[in-house]
Coordinates of C-alpha atoms and ligand atoms in Angstrom, one line a residue:
M196 CA -45.4 46.2 148.9
T197 CA -48.5 44.1 149.3
V198 CA -46.6 41.1 150.6
L199 CA -45.9 43.1 153.8
D200 CA -49.6 43.5 154.5
A201 CA -49.7 39.8 155.6
L202 CA -46.9 40.2 158.1
P203 CA -47.7 40.0 161.9
R204 CA -47.8 43.3 163.7
P205 CA -45.6 44.0 166.7
A206 CA -47.5 43.1 169.9
Q207 CA -48.7 46.2 171.8
K208 CA -47.7 44.8 175.1
R209 CA -44.0 44.3 175.9
I210 CA -42.6 41.3 177.8
A211 CA -41.0 42.0 181.2
L212 CA -37.8 40.0 182.0
H213 CA -35.5 39.7 184.9
V214 CA -32.1 38.1 184.3
A215 CA -29.2 36.6 186.3
P216 CA -26.7 39.1 187.9
A217 CA -23.9 38.2 185.3
A218 CA -26.3 38.9 182.5
E219 CA -27.3 42.2 184.1
R220 CA -23.6 43.2 184.2
A221 CA -23.1 42.2 180.6
L222 CA -26.1 44.2 179.5
R223 CA -24.8 47.3 181.4
A224 CA -21.5 46.8 179.6
G225 CA -23.3 47.0 176.3
H226 CA -23.5 43.3 175.4
P227 CA -26.3 42.8 172.9
W228 CA -27.5 39.3 173.8
V229 CA -29.6 37.8 176.6
F230 CA -29.4 34.0 176.6
E231 CA -32.3 31.8 177.5
S232 CA -30.3 30.3 180.3
A233 CA -29.9 33.8 182.0
I234 CA -33.6 34.5 182.3
R235 CA -34.9 34.3 185.8
K236 CA -38.4 35.7 185.5
Q237 CA -40.6 36.4 182.5
S238 CA -44.0 38.1 182.5
R239 CA -45.5 36.0 179.7
E240 CA -44.6 33.7 176.8
G241 CA -43.6 35.7 173.7
A242 CA -43.8 35.5 169.9
P243 CA -40.9 36.2 167.6
G244 CA -40.3 40.0 167.5
D245 CA -42.2 40.9 170.6
L246 CA -40.4 43.6 172.4
A247 CA -38.8 42.4 175.7
V248 CA -37.9 44.9 178.4
I249 CA -35.2 43.7 180.8
F250 CA -35.3 45.1 184.3
D251 CA -32.6 44.9 187.0
A252 CA -33.0 43.5 190.5
K253 CA -34.4 46.8 191.6
D254 CA -36.9 46.9 188.7
R255 CA -35.1 49.6 186.9
F256 CA -35.0 49.6 183.1
L257 CA -31.9 47.9 181.7
A258 CA -32.5 47.3 178.0
V259 CA -35.2 46.6 175.4
G260 CA -34.8 44.1 172.6
L261 CA -36.3 41.6 170.2
Y262 CA -37.7 38.4 171.7
D263 CA -36.9 35.2 169.8
P264 CA -38.5 32.0 171.3
A265 CA -36.7 29.9 168.7
S266 CA -33.1 30.9 169.6
P267 CA -30.9 30.4 172.7
I268 CA -30.1 34.0 172.2
R269 CA -33.6 34.8 173.5
V270 CA -33.4 38.6 173.4
R271 CA -31.3 40.7 171.0
V272 CA -30.8 44.1 172.5
L273 CA -31.9 47.1 170.5
Q274 CA -31.3 49.8 173.1
Q275 CA -29.7 49.8 176.5
G276 CA -29.7 52.3 179.4
Q277 CA -32.8 54.2 178.4
S278 CA -36.2 53.2 177.2
A279 CA -37.3 54.1 173.7
A280 CA -40.2 53.6 171.3
I281 CA -39.0 51.1 168.7
D282 CA -40.6 52.5 165.5
R283 CA -39.8 53.7 162.1
A284 CA -38.0 56.9 163.4
W285 CA -35.9 54.8 165.8
F286 CA -34.8 52.5 162.9
A287 CA -34.1 55.5 160.7
D288 CA -31.8 56.9 163.4
R289 CA -29.8 53.7 163.6
L290 CA -29.6 53.4 159.8
S291 CA -28.4 57.0 159.5
A292 CA -25.7 56.5 162.2
A293 CA -24.5 53.4 160.4
A294 CA -24.4 55.3 157.1
A295 CA -22.3 58.1 158.5
I296 CA -19.5 55.6 159.5
R297 CA -19.3 54.4 155.9
E298 CA -19.2 57.7 154.2
P299 CA -15.4 57.6 153.4
L300 CA -15.9 54.5 151.2
A301 CA -17.8 56.2 148.4
A302 CA -14.7 58.4 147.8
Q303 CA -12.5 55.3 147.4
G304 CA -14.2 54.0 144.2
T305 CA -16.3 51.6 146.2
T306 CA -20.0 51.1 145.6
G307 CA -20.2 47.7 147.2
Y308 CA -20.0 47.5 151.0
R309 CA -21.9 46.7 154.2
L310 CA -24.3 49.4 155.3
V311 CA -25.4 47.6 158.5
H312 CA -23.4 45.0 160.3
G313 CA -26.0 43.6 162.7
E314 CA -25.3 43.8 166.5
N315 CA -22.2 46.0 165.8
D316 CA -24.4 48.7 164.3
G317 CA -27.2 48.3 166.9
L318 CA -29.5 46.3 164.6
P319 CA -28.9 42.7 165.9
G320 CA -29.4 39.9 163.5
L321 CA -29.9 42.3 160.5
I322 CA -27.4 42.8 157.7
L323 CA -27.7 45.4 155.0
D324 CA -25.3 45.3 152.0
R325 CA -25.1 47.7 149.2
Y326 CA -24.3 46.6 145.6
A327 CA -24.3 49.9 143.7
D328 CA -28.1 50.6 143.2
T329 CA -29.2 47.3 144.7
L330 CA -29.7 46.9 148.5
V331 CA -29.7 43.4 150.1
L332 CA -31.3 42.9 153.4
K333 CA -30.5 39.7 155.2
L334 CA -32.3 38.6 158.3
Y335 CA -30.8 36.1 160.8
T336 CA -33.8 36.0 163.2
A337 CA -37.6 35.9 162.5
A338 CA -37.9 38.5 165.3
W339 CA -37.5 41.1 162.6
L340 CA -40.6 40.0 160.7
P341 CA -43.2 42.1 162.7
H342 CA -40.9 45.1 162.3
L343 CA -40.1 44.7 158.6
R344 CA -42.7 47.2 157.6
D345 CA -41.1 49.9 159.8
V346 CA -37.6 48.9 158.8
L347 CA -38.4 49.2 155.1
A348 CA -40.1 52.6 155.6
A349 CA -37.0 53.8 157.4
L350 CA -34.8 52.4 154.7
D351 CA -36.7 54.2 152.0
E352 CA -36.1 57.4 154.0
V353 CA -32.4 56.9 154.6
H354 CA -31.3 54.8 151.6
P355 CA -33.9 55.2 148.8
S356 CA -33.0 52.6 146.3
P357 CA -34.6 51.2 143.1
R358 CA -34.0 47.6 144.2
L359 CA -34.1 45.8 147.5
I360 CA -33.6 42.0 147.7
L361 CA -34.5 40.1 150.9
R362 CA -32.2 37.3 152.0
L363 CA -33.2 34.9 154.8
S364 CA -31.0 32.6 156.8
R365 CA -32.3 29.0 156.7
G366 CA -34.2 29.0 160.0
V367 CA -35.8 32.3 159.2
A368 CA -36.9 31.2 155.7
D369 CA -39.1 28.5 157.2
L370 CA -40.8 30.8 159.6
A371 CA -41.2 33.6 156.9
A372 CA -42.7 31.2 154.3
P373 CA -46.3 31.4 155.6
Y374 CA -46.2 35.2 155.1
G375 CA -45.2 34.8 151.5
L376 CA -41.6 35.9 152.1
S377 CA -38.8 33.8 150.6
D378 CA -35.0 34.0 150.3
G379 CA -34.1 36.1 147.3
L380 CA -37.5 37.9 147.0
A381 CA -37.4 41.4 145.6
L382 CA -39.1 43.7 148.0
V383 CA -38.5 46.8 145.9
G384 CA -38.1 46.7 142.1
D385 CA -37.5 43.5 140.2
A386 CA -35.2 40.6 141.0
P387 CA -32.1 41.0 138.8
D388 CA -31.8 38.5 135.9
A389 CA -28.0 38.7 136.0
P390 CA -25.3 39.2 138.6
V391 CA -25.3 42.8 139.9
I392 CA -22.2 44.8 139.1
F393 CA -20.5 47.1 141.6
E394 CA -17.1 48.6 142.3
E395 CA -14.6 48.0 145.0
N396 CA -11.5 50.1 145.2
G397 CA -11.9 51.0 141.5
L398 CA -12.2 47.3 140.4
R399 CA -15.4 45.9 139.0
F400 CA -17.2 42.8 140.4
A401 CA -20.4 41.0 139.7
A402 CA -22.3 39.3 142.5
D403 CA -25.3 36.9 142.6
V404 CA -27.2 38.7 145.3
V405 CA -30.2 36.3 145.0
H406 CA -28.3 33.0 145.5
G407 CA -24.7 33.8 146.5
H408 CA -23.1 33.1 149.9
K409 CA -24.1 35.6 152.6
T410 CA -25.5 38.3 150.4
G411 CA -23.4 37.5 147.3
F412 CA -19.9 38.8 148.1
F413 CA -17.4 39.0 151.0
F414 CA -17.1 42.7 151.6
D415 CA -15.2 42.1 154.9
Q416 CA -12.0 41.3 153.0
R417 CA -11.9 44.5 151.0
D418 CA -8.9 46.0 152.9
N419 CA -7.0 42.7 152.8
R420 CA -7.6 42.5 149.1
A421 CA -6.2 46.0 148.6
R422 CA -3.1 45.0 150.5
V423 CA -2.7 41.9 148.3
R424 CA -2.9 44.2 145.3
D425 CA 0.0 46.2 146.7
L426 CA 2.0 43.0 147.3
A427 CA 1.3 41.2 144.0
A428 CA 3.6 42.8 141.4
G429 CA 5.6 40.3 139.5
R430 CA 4.5 37.4 141.7
R431 CA 3.1 34.0 141.1
V432 CA -0.1 34.1 143.2
L433 CA -2.1 31.2 144.6
D434 CA -5.6 32.1 145.8
V435 CA -7.0 29.3 147.9
F436 CA -10.8 29.3 148.7
A437 CA -11.1 31.9 146.0
Y438 CA -14.9 32.0 145.8
S439 CA -15.7 34.6 143.1
G440 CA -12.1 35.7 142.8
G441 CA -11.9 38.7 145.1
F442 CA -8.3 38.3 146.0
S443 CA -7.5 36.9 142.5
V444 CA -8.7 40.0 140.7
Y445 CA -6.8 42.4 143.0
A446 CA -3.6 40.3 142.6
A447 CA -3.9 40.5 138.8
A448 CA -4.6 44.3 139.1
G449 CA -1.5 44.6 141.2
G450 CA 0.7 43.2 138.5
A451 CA 0.8 39.5 139.4
E452 CA 2.6 37.4 136.8
S453 CA 0.1 34.6 137.2
V454 CA -2.9 33.8 139.5
L455 CA -4.3 30.3 140.3
S456 CA -7.7 30.4 141.9
V457 CA -8.7 27.3 143.8
D458 CA -12.2 26.5 145.1
V459 CA -14.3 23.4 145.5
S460 CA -17.2 25.2 143.8
A461 CA -17.2 25.3 140.0
P462 CA -19.9 28.1 139.8
A463 CA -17.8 30.2 142.2
L464 CA -14.7 29.9 139.9
E465 CA -16.8 30.6 136.8
A466 CA -17.7 33.8 138.6
A467 CA -14.0 34.4 139.4
A468 CA -13.2 34.1 135.7
A469 CA -16.1 36.5 134.9
N470 CA -14.8 39.0 137.4
M471 CA -11.4 38.9 135.8
A472 CA -13.0 39.5 132.4
L473 CA -15.0 42.5 133.9
N474 CA -11.6 44.1 134.5
A475 CA -9.9 43.2 131.3
D476 CA -9.6 46.9 130.3
N477 CA -6.9 47.1 133.0
P478 CA -3.7 46.2 131.2
R479 CA -2.3 44.4 134.3
V480 CA -5.3 42.2 134.6
Q481 CA -5.1 41.6 130.9
D482 CA -1.4 40.5 131.2
A483 CA -1.8 38.3 134.2
K484 CA -2.2 34.6 133.4
H485 CA -5.3 33.4 135.2
D486 CA -6.1 29.7 135.8
I487 CA -8.9 28.1 137.9
L488 CA -8.8 24.8 139.7
V489 CA -12.0 23.2 140.9
E490 CA -10.9 20.9 143.7
D491 CA -10.9 20.4 147.5
A492 CA -8.3 22.8 148.8
F493 CA -6.6 20.3 151.1
V494 CA -6.3 17.8 148.3
A495 CA -5.2 20.5 145.7
L496 CA -2.5 21.9 148.0
E497 CA -1.0 18.5 148.7
R498 CA -1.0 17.7 145.0
L499 CA 0.5 21.1 143.9
R500 CA 3.3 20.4 146.5
A501 CA 3.9 16.9 145.2
E502 CA 4.2 18.4 141.7
G503 CA 6.9 20.7 143.0
Q504 CA 4.9 23.9 142.2
V505 CA 5.9 27.1 144.0
F506 CA 4.2 30.4 144.4
D507 CA 5.5 33.8 145.6
L508 CA 2.2 34.8 147.3
V509 CA -0.2 32.2 148.8
I510 CA -3.6 33.5 150.0
V511 CA -5.7 31.2 152.2
D512 CA -9.2 32.5 153.1
P513 CA -11.3 29.5 154.2
P514 CA -14.9 29.5 155.3
S515 CA -15.7 29.5 159.0
F516 CA -14.5 26.2 160.5
A517 CA -15.9 26.7 164.0
K518 CA -19.6 27.6 164.4
S519 CA -19.7 26.3 168.0
A520 CA -17.3 26.2 170.9
A521 CA -17.1 22.4 170.5
E522 CA -15.6 22.8 167.0
V523 CA -12.7 25.1 168.0
D524 CA -10.0 22.4 168.4
R525 CA -10.9 20.9 165.0
A526 CA -10.9 24.3 163.4
L527 CA -7.4 25.1 164.9
A528 CA -6.2 21.7 163.5
S529 CA -7.5 22.7 160.0
Y530 CA -5.8 26.1 160.2
A531 CA -2.6 24.4 161.2
R532 CA -2.8 22.0 158.3
L533 CA -3.6 24.8 155.8
A534 CA -0.7 26.9 157.1
R535 CA 1.7 24.0 156.8
L536 CA 0.5 23.4 153.2
A537 CA 0.7 27.1 152.4
V538 CA 4.3 27.6 153.6
G539 CA 5.2 24.4 151.8
L540 CA 4.2 25.9 148.5
A541 CA 5.8 29.3 149.1
A542 CA 9.0 30.2 147.2
E543 CA 12.1 31.3 149.2
D544 CA 11.1 34.8 150.5
G545 CA 7.6 34.1 149.4
M546 CA 4.7 35.5 151.3
V547 CA 1.6 33.9 152.8
V548 CA -1.7 35.7 153.7
L549 CA -3.7 33.5 156.1
A550 CA -7.2 34.5 157.1
S551 CA -9.8 33.2 159.6
C552 CA -13.4 34.2 159.9
S553 CA -14.3 31.8 162.7
S554 CA -15.7 34.0 165.5
R555 CA -15.1 31.2 168.0
V556 CA -11.4 31.3 167.3
T557 CA -9.7 34.2 168.9
P558 CA -7.0 36.3 167.1
D559 CA -4.3 35.0 169.5
Q560 CA -5.4 31.3 169.0
F561 CA -5.3 31.7 165.3
F562 CA -2.0 33.6 165.0
E563 CA -0.2 31.2 167.5
T564 CA -1.6 28.2 165.7
V565 CA -0.5 29.1 162.2
T566 CA 2.9 30.5 163.4
R567 CA 3.6 27.2 165.2
A568 CA 2.5 25.2 162.2
A569 CA 4.9 27.1 160.0
D570 CA 7.8 26.5 162.5
D571 CA 7.0 22.8 162.6
A572 CA 7.1 22.7 158.8
G573 CA 10.6 24.2 159.0
R574 CA 9.5 27.3 157.2
P575 CA 9.1 30.0 159.9
L576 CA 7.1 33.1 159.3
V577 CA 9.0 36.4 159.6
W578 CA 7.9 40.0 159.6
P579 CA 4.4 39.1 160.5
Y580 CA 1.7 41.7 160.1
R581 CA -1.8 41.3 161.4
T582 CA -5.1 42.9 160.3
G583 CA -8.6 42.9 161.6
H584 CA -11.9 44.5 160.5
A585 CA -12.6 47.0 157.7
L586 CA -14.6 50.1 158.6
D587 CA -17.9 48.8 157.3
H588 CA -17.6 45.8 159.7
P589 CA -17.3 47.6 163.0
V590 CA -16.7 45.4 166.1
G591 CA -19.3 46.3 168.8
F592 CA -18.9 43.4 171.2
P593 CA -16.4 40.5 171.8
E594 CA -18.2 37.9 169.6
G595 CA -18.3 40.5 166.8
E596 CA -14.6 40.3 166.3
Y597 CA -14.4 37.3 163.9
L598 CA -12.0 38.3 161.1
K599 CA -8.3 38.1 161.5
C600 CA -5.6 37.9 158.9
L601 CA -1.8 37.4 159.0
Y602 CA 0.7 38.5 156.4
A603 CA 4.2 37.1 156.7
T604 CA 7.3 36.2 154.7
V605 CA 8.3 32.6 154.6
M606 CA 11.9 31.9 155.6
D607 CA 14.0 28.9 154.9
E608 CA 15.6 27.6 158.1
Ligands
SAH710 N1 -11.7 34.5 149.5 C1 -13.1 34.7 149.1 C2 -14.1 34.3 150.1 C3 -13.9 32.8 150.5 S1 -15.4 32.1 151.0 C4 -13.3 36.2 148.8 O1 -12.4 37.1 149.0 O2 -14.4 36.6 148.3 C5 -15.0 30.4 151.2 C6 -15.0 29.6 149.9 O3 -14.4 28.4 150.3 C7 -16.3 29.3 149.2 O4 -16.2 29.8 147.9 C8 -16.4 27.8 149.2 O5 -16.9 27.3 148.0 C9 -15.0 27.4 149.4 N2 -14.7 26.1 150.0 C10 -15.4 25.6 151.1 N3 -14.8 24.4 151.5 C11 -13.8 24.2 150.6 C12 -12.8 23.1 150.4 N4 -12.8 22.1 151.2 N5 -12.0 23.3 149.4 C13 -12.0 24.3 148.5 N6 -12.9 25.3 148.7 C14 -13.8 25.2 149.7

């Protein structure tokens, strides 16, 4: 691991911070972020990854976290309430606690899942996904760089693995480049020369862990995919924003008559076809007619409608539409449009599955918006059923609750 030798070491001296009363209250309640705007006093300027200690108005310890001068989230809290040495043993404790939560998954024919979900597992800005024997570590803040050596040592203790791939968010990639770290670098073992194969609920998938979205696969939808499998028998299924065909494969395995996967990305749909093929030993997958359609979803849905096509199960799982508060209204308008298009393509008594992963859009906003859109289209949703997060994506704070999904039957007025 010679590349790690070049990394900066954590500073010996911690930064002392005082914050506004509202931020103090939030920290006491367990919120993991301190915004730049909440800082009232700071002992010195800090480098990415310096440990910052936040004190209350009476100079009592409140929390310790990772300082990030490049982000409006200036400190990401590691521990609150009680001081601690942040070292290899501390990281190992957090990794072990996160692993314990996920234990049930292995018994469900699942070797691909999220081992660490950032803030929600007490390791803010750090994601760890498992793809069978391959681990993928994704960093969303350069504040982790000085601690990477300790994190990797802890990982080797808790999750020894023959391969570990590093993924970096765009901003972090620039800051990590001078140390010889790059997005997709193999930190343990060799970079895979083909997509990595893993299992989810007994089905096989391949993921490009080096270049794929996030770390290569959207594990957060596992439970929703399993529900779709239960609902798919004999149905004509439309999977919109299909990516590598997660929902499509489950629908086929559930006995769908046909599956049409729509995505704007041709490579994503090639992966979807490959994932179908990986499960061809399953007679239901073999029997389902699978088609792919590379097209903008909004355009494709309008066109399918104009052609008079109908589906018994329409799944719509778009990317995040609102990354900032300013984008919420536009995101809601897009969800409404997609819901209107989806119900328009549903057969009588057909079903829709509508998902949102925009953390800025609350579950109520999303469910109300799509329900109203369906009403306005004259195809109201009945027997609605809502779902949230899977167990490997725990919700540790309000902003951590991003995934919501609505299942409903479409009624003719
Ligand atoms: N349902 C998938 C995850 C979807 S991720 C799963 O279960 O794995 C979002 C997908 O939307 C990406 O594959 C991206 O290529 C696609 N996408 C983004 N904008 C799009 C658009 N305007 N039309 C169609 N697909 C789009």
